[in-house]
Coordinates of C-alpha atoms in Angstrom, one line a residue:
X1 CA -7.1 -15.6 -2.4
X2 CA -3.7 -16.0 -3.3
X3 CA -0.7 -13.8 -1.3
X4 CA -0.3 -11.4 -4.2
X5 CA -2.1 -10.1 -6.6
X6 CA -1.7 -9.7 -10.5
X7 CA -2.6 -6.2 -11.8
X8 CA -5.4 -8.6 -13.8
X9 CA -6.9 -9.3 -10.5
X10 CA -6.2 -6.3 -8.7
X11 CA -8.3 -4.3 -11.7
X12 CA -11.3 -6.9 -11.1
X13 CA -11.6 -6.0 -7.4
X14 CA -11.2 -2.1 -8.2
X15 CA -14.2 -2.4 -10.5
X16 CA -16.3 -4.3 -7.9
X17 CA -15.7 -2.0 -5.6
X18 CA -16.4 0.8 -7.9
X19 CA -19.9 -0.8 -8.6
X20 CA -20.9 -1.4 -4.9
X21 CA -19.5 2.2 -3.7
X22 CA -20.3 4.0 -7.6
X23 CA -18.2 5.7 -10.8
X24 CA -16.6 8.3 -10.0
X25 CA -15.3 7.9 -6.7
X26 CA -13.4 9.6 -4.4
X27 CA -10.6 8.1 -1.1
X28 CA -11.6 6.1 1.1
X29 CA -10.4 7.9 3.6
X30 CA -11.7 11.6 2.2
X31 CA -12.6 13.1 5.6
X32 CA -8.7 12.9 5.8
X33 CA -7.9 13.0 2.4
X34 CA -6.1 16.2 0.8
X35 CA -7.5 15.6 -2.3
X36 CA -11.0 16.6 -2.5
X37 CA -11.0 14.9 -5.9
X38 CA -13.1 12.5 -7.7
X39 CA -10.4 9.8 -9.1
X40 CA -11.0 7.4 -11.8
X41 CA -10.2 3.5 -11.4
X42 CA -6.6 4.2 -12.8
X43 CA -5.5 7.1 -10.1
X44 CA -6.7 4.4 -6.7
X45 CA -5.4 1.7 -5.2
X46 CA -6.6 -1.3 -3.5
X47 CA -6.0 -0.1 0.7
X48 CA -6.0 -3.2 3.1
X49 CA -7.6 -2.3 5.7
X50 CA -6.0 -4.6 8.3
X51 CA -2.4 -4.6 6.2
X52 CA -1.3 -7.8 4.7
X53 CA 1.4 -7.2 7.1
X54 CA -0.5 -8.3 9.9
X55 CA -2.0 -11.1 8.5
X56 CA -5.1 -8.8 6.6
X57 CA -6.4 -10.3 3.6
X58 CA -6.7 -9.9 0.3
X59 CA -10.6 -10.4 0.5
X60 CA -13.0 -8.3 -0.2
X61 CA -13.9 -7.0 2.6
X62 CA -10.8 -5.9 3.5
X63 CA -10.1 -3.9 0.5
X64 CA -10.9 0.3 -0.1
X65 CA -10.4 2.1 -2.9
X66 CA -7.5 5.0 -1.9
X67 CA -5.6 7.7 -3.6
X68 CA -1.8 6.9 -3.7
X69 CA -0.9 9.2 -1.1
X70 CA -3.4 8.1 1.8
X71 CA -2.6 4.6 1.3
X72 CA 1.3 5.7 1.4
X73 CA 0.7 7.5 4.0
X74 CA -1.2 5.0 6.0
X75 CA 1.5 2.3 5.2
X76 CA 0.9 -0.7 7.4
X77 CA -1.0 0.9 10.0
X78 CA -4.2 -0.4 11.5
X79 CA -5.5 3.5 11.9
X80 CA -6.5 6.1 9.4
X81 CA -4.2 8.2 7.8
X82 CA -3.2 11.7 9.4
X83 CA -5.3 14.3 9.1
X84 CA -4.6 16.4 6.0
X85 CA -5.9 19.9 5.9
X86 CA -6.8 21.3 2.5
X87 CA -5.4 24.7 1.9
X88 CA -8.4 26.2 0.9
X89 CA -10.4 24.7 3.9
X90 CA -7.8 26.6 6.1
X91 CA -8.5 29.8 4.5
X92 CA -12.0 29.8 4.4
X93 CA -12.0 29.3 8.6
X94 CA -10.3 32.7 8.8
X95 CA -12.8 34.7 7.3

């Protein structure tokens, strides 16, 4: 695959991996994620999971679909994002 994508292709790939992972899907990384939400194609992006950076690919098999902020967050690290801890998951330990 080419070195960068085109929004045309980078669409194509978020629908395959929509199909093989289902609609309605939530990050990647949710066990991390702060956002317990389900996010339509439009609201991920394509996470690498060995960055591009250090020589990752644009394959397949590399590629998650993330919210905006865990992929931020990650930025071109080789390891998950940190550990986000939901508000709500917080209060509910305290009771």
């Amino acid at each position: 695959m080419a070195k960068h994508l085109t929004k045309k292709q980078k669409d194509a790939i978020k629908h395959q991996l929509a199909y093989v992972v289902g609609f309605g899907v939530s990050c990647f990384w949710k066990t991390r994620c702060s956002s317990s939400d389900i996010f339509t194609l439009d609201e991920l992006t394509l996470d690498h999971l060995i960055p591009k950076s250090k020589d990752g690919s644009n394959n397949l098999e590399n590629l998650r679909l993330a919210c905006v902020h865990c992929n931020q967050s990650r930025g071109n690290s080789l390891f998950p994002p940190p550990q986000k801890y939901r508000s709500s998951s917080l209060n509910d330990s305290t009771k």
